[in-house]
Short mmCIF file of C-alpha atoms and ligand atoms in Angstrom, two decimals:
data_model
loop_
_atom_site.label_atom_id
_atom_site.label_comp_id
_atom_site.label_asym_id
_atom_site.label_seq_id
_atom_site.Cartn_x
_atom_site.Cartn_y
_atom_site.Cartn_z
CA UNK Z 1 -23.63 -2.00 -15.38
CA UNK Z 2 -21.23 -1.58 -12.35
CA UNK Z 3 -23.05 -0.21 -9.70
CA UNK Z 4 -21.49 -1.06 -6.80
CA UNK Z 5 -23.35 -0.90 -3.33
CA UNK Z 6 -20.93 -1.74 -0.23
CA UNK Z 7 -23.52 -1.02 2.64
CA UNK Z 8 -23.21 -3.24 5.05
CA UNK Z 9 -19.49 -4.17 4.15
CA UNK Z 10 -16.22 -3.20 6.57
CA UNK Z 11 -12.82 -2.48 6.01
CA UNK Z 12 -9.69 -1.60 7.70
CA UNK Z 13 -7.51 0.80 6.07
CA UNK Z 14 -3.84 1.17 7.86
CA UNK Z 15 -1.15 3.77 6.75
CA UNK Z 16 -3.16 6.98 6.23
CA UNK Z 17 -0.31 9.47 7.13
CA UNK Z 18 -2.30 12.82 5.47
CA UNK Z 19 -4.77 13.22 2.84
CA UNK Z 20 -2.01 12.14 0.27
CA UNK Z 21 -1.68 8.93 1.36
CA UNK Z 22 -2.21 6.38 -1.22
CA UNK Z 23 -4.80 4.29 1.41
CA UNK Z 24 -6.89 7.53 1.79
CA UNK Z 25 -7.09 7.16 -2.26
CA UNK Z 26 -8.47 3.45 -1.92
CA UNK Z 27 -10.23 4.33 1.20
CA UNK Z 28 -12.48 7.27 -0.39
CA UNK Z 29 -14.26 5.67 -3.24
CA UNK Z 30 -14.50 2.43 -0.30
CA UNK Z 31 -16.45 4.91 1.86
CA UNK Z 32 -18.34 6.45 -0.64
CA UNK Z 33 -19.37 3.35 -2.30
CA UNK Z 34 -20.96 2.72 1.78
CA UNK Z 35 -18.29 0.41 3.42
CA UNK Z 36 -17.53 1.31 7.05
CA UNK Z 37 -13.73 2.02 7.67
CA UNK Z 38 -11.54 1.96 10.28
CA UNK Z 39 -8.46 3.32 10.25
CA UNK Z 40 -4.96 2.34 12.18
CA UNK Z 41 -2.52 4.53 12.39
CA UNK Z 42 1.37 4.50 14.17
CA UNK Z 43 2.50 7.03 16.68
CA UNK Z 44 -0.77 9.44 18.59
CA UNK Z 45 0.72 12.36 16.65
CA UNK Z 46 -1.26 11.55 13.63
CA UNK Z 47 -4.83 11.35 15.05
CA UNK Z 48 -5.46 14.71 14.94
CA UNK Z 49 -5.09 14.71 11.03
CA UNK Z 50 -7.04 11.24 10.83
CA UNK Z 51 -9.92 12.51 13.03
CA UNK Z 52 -10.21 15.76 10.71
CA UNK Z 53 -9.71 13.79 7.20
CA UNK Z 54 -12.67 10.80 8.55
CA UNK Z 55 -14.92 13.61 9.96
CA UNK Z 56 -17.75 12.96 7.08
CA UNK Z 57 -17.33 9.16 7.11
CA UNK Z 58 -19.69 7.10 8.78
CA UNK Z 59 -18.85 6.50 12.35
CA UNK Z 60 -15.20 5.57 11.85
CA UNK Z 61 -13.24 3.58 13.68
CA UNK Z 62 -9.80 5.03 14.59
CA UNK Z 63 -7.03 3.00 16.00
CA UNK Z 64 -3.13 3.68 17.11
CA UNK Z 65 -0.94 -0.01 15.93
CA UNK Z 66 2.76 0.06 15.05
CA UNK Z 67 2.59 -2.64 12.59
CA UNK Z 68 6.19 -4.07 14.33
CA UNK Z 69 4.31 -4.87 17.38
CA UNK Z 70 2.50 -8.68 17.68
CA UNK Z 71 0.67 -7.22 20.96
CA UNK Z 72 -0.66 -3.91 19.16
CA UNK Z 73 -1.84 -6.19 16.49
CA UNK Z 74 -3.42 -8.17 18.71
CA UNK Z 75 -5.00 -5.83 20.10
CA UNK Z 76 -5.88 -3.84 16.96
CA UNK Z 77 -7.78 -6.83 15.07
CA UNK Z 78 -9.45 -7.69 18.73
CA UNK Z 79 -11.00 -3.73 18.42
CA UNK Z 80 -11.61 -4.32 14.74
CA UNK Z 81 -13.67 -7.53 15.95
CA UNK Z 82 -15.36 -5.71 18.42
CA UNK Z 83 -16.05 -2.28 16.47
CA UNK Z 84 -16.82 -3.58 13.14
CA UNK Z 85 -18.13 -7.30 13.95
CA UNK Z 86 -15.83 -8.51 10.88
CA UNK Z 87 -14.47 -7.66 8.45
CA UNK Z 88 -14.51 -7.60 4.20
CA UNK Z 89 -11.38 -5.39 3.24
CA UNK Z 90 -8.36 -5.26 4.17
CA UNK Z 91 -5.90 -2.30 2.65
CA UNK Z 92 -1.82 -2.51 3.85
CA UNK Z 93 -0.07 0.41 2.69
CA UNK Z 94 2.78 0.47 4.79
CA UNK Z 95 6.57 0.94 4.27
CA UNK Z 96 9.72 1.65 5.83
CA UNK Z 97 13.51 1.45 5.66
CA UNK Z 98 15.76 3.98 7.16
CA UNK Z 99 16.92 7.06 5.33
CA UNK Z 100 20.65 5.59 5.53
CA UNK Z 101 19.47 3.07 2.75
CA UNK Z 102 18.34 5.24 0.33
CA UNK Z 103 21.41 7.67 0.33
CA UNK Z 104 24.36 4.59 0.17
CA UNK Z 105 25.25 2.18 -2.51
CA UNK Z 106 22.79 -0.82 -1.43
CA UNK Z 107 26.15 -2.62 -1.50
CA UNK Z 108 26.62 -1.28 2.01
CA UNK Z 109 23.63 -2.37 3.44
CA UNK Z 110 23.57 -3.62 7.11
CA UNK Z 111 21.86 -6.51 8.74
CA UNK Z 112 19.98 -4.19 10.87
CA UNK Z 113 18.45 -1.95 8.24
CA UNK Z 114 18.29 -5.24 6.33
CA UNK Z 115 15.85 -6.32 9.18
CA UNK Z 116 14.04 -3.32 9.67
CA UNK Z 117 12.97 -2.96 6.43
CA UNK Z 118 11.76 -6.23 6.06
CA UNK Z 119 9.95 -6.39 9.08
CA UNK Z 120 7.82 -3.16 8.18
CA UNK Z 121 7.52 -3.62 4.85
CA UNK Z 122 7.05 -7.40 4.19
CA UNK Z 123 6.61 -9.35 7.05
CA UNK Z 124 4.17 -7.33 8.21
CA UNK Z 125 1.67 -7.66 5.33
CA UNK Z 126 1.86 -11.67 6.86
CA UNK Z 127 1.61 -10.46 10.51
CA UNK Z 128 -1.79 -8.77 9.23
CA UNK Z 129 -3.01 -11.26 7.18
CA UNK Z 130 -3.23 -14.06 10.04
CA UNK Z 131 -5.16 -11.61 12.34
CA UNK Z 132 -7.51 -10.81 9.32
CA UNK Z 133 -8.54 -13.52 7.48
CA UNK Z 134 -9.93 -15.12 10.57
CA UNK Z 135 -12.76 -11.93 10.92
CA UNK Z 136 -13.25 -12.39 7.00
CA UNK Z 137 -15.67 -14.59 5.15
CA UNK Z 138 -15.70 -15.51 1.17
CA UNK Z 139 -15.51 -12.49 -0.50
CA UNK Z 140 -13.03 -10.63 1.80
CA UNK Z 141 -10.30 -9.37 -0.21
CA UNK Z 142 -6.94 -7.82 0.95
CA UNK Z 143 -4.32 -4.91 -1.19
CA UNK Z 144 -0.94 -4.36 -0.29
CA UNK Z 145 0.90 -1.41 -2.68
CA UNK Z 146 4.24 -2.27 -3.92
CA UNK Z 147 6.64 -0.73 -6.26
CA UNK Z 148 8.70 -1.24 -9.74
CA UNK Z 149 11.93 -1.58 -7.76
CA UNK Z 150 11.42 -5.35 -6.59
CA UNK Z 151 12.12 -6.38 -9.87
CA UNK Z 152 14.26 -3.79 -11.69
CA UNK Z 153 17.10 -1.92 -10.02
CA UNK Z 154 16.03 1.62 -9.41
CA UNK Z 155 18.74 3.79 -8.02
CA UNK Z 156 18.57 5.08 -4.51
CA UNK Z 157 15.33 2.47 -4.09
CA UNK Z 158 18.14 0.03 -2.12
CA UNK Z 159 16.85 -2.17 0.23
CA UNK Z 160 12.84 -1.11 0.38
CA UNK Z 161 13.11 -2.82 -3.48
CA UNK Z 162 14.60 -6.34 -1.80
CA UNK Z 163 11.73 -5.77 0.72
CA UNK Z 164 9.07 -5.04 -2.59
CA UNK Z 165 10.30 -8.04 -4.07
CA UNK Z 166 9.55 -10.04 -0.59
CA UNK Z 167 5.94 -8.54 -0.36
CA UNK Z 168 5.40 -9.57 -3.90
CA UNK Z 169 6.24 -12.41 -3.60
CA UNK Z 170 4.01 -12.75 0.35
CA UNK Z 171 1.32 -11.51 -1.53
CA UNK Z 172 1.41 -14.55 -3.99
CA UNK Z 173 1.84 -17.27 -1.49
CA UNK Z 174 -0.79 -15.59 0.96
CA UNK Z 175 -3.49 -15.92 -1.88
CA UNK Z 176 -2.32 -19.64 -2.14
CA UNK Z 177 -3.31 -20.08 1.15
CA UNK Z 178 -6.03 -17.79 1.78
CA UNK Z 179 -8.02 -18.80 -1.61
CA UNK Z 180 -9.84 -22.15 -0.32
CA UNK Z 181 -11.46 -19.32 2.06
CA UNK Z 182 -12.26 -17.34 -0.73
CA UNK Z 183 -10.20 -14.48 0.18
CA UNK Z 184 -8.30 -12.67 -2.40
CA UNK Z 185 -4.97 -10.99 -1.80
CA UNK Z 186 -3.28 -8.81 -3.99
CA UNK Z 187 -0.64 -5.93 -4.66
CA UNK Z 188 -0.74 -2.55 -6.91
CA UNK Z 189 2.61 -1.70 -8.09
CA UNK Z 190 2.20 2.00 -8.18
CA UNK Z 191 3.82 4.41 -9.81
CA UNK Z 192 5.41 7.68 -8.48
CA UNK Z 193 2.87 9.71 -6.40
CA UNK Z 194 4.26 12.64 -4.12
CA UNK Z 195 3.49 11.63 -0.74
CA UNK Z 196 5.17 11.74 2.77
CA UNK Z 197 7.06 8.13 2.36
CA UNK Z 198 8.33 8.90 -1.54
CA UNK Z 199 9.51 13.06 -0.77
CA UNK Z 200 11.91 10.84 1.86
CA UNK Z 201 13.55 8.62 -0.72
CA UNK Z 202 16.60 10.37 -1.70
CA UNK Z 203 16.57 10.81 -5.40
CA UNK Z 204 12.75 10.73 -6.14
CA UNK Z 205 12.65 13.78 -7.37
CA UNK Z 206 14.56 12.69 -10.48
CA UNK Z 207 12.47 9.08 -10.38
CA UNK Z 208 9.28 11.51 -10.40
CA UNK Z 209 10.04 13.33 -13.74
CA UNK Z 210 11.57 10.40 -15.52
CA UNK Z 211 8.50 8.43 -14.94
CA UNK Z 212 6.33 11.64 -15.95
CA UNK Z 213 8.37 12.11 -19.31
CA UNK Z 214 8.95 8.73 -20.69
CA UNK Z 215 5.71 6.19 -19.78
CA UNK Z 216 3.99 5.39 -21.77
CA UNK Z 217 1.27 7.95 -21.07
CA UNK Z 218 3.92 10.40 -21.02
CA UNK Z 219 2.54 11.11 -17.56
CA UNK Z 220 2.73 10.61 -14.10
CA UNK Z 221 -0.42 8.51 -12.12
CA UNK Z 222 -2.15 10.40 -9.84
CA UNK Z 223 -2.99 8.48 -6.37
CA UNK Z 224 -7.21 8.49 -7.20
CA UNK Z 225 -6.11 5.94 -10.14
CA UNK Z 226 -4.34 4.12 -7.45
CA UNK Z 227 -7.17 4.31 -5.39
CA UNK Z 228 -9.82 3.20 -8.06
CA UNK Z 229 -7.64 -0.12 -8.88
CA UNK Z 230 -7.85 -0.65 -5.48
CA UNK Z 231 -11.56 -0.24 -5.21
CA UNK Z 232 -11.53 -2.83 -8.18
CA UNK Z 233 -9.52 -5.47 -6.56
CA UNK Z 234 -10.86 -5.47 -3.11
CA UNK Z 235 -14.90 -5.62 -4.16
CA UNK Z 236 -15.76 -9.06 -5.09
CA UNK Z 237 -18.58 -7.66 -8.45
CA UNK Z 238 -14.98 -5.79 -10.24
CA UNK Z 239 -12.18 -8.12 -9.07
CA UNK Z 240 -13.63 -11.30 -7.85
CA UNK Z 241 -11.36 -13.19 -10.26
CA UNK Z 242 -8.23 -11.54 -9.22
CA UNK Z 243 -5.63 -12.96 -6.78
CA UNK Z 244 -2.08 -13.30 -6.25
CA UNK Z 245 -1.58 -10.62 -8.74
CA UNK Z 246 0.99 -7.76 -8.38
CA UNK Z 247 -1.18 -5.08 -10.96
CA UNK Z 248 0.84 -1.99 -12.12
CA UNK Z 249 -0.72 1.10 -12.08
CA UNK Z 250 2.07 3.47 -13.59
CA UNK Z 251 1.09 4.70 -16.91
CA UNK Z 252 2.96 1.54 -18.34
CA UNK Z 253 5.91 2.89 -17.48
CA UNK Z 254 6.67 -0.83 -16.24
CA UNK Z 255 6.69 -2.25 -19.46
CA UNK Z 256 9.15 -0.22 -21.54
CA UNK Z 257 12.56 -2.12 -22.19
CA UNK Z 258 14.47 0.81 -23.85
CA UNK Z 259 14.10 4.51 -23.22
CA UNK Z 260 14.80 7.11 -25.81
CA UNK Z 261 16.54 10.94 -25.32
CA UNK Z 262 13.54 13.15 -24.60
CA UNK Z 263 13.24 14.81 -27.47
CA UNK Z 264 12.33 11.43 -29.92
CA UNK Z 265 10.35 9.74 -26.51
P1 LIG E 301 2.57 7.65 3.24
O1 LIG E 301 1.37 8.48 3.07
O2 LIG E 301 3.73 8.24 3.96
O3 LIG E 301 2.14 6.26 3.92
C1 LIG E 301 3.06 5.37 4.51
C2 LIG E 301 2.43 4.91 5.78
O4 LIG E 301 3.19 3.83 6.40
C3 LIG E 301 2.38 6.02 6.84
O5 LIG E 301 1.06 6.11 7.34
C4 LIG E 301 3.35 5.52 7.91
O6 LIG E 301 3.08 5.99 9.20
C5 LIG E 301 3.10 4.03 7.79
N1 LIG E 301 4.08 3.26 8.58
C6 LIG E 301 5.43 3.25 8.45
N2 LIG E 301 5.96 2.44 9.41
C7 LIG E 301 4.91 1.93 10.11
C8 LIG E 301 4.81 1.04 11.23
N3 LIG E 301 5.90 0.49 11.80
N4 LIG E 301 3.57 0.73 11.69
C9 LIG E 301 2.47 1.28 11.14
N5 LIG E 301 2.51 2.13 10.09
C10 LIG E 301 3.71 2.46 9.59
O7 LIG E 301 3.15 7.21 1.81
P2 LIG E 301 2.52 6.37 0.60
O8 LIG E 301 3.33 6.75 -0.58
O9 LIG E 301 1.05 6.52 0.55
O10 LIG E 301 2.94 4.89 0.97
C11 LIG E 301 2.01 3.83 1.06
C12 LIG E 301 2.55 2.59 0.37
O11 LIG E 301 2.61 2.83 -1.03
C13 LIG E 301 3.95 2.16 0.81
O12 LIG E 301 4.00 0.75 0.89
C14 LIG E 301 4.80 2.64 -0.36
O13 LIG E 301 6.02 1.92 -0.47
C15 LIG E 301 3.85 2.36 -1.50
N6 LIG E 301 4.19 3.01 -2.77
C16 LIG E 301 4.27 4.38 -2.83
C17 LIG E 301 4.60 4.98 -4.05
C18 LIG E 301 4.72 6.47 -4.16
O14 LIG E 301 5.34 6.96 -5.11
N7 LIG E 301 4.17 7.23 -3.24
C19 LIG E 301 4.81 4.20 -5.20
C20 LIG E 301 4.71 2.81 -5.09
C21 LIG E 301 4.38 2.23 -3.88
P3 LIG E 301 4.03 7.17 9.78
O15 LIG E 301 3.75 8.38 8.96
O16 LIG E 301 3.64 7.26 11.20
O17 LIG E 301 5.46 6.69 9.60
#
């Protein structure tokens, strides 16, 4: 009933680190559904790996933009423009706060790594947006990934859960305005997948197996269901009535008010 043909339909995918990225999960079945991709990335070191991960993709695009920097995203949507002639999809899967905030109480938190992870992690989803939604047309639909933290204290999660609870919260009045366009925005809250950005949060280990033993599914999420929910949001046939939504993909671990000892979970 669902086939779903993107040919002809463009995206731009930024914050593939490795092939364990969570936007290489949403970016796969994108490509393989027939969307053209291009990919932005921070810092020349990781082309190598992006140029050997998009070597069976057609003709992708592959561009360097620290997402801190209103000049490289400039210039990043103006190559988008010019390399893709538009655009449909837009994935953001991009976070930061420095390692500081994850090891001290969040009580100790300083205005500069109060700043910095805000900027990368919230604001920037808004500094994207505005160069995007011009290139898109009704239809175009954007993802942002988020995390349980901006609404329930997680230990060691600190300040990148204040700056979850801002993107959330972007997400929701960036579909108010974006809507009379007809483009969706909208944010997976994913649960714990071992990638680069989650083996650096101090303590994840222990978040990891306490997610795996007591969801609801009495399992951890692996980052293809992350990257089928976002297939489903961003194409217009599975999610077109979706928007403003923060959608948990976590094994419902979300939704569980009380936690039992192991042994009677
Ligand atoms: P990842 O593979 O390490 O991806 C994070 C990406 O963000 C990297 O490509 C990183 O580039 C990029 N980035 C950081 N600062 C940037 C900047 N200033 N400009 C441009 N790019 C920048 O880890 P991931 O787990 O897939 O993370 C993707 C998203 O999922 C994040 O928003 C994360 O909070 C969210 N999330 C992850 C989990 C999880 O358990 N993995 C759960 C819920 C939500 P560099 O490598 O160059 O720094």
């Amino acid at each position: 009933m669902f086939q779903v043909d993107l040919s002809g339909k463009k995206g731009l995918v930024m914050g593939v680190a490795n092939q364990r990225s969570l936007a290489w999960a949403i970016a796969k079945p994108l490509a393989q559904a027939g969307a053209r991709l291009a990919f932005s990335y921070q810092g020349e070191r990781l082309k190598p790996t992006l140029e050997k991960l998009t070597e069976e993709l057609d003709r992708p695009v592959l561009l360097e933009a620290d997402v801190t920097n209103d000049a490289a995203l400039d210039q990043l949507f103006g190559q988008v423009a010019d390399e893709l002639g538009g655009l449909d999809y837009l994935v953001h899967s991009i976070a930061y706060a420095p390692a500081a905030t994850f090891e001290r109480p969040f009580l100790h938190t300083t205005r500069d790594d109060w700043k910095t992870a805000m900027d990368v992690s919230a604001y920037s989803l808004v500094a994207v947006a505005q160069r995007a939604a011009p290139l898109m047309t009704p239809g175009g639909s954007m993802v942002t990934l988020t995390y349980l933290a901006a609404e329930r204290v997680v230990p060691h999660y600190n300040m990148m859960g204040v700056a979850k609870a801002a993107l959330e919260a972007t997400v929701r009045y960036l579909a108010y305005d974006l809507g009379p366009q007809g483009v969706r925005v909208n944010a997976i809250s994913a649960g714990a997948v071992r990638t680069i950005a989650a083996r650096s949060i101090s303590g994840f280990a222990d978040m990891y197996s306490h997610a795996g033993e007591q969801s609801m599914l009495r399992r951890n999420i692996t980052a293809e269901e992350v990257g089928a929910m976002g297939f489903a949001l961003l194409t217009e046939q599975l999610g077109g009535g979706v928007t403003g939504e923060t959608l948990y993909v976590d094994a419902g671990f979300h939704a569980i008010g009380m936690f039992l000892p192991r042994e009677e979970a």
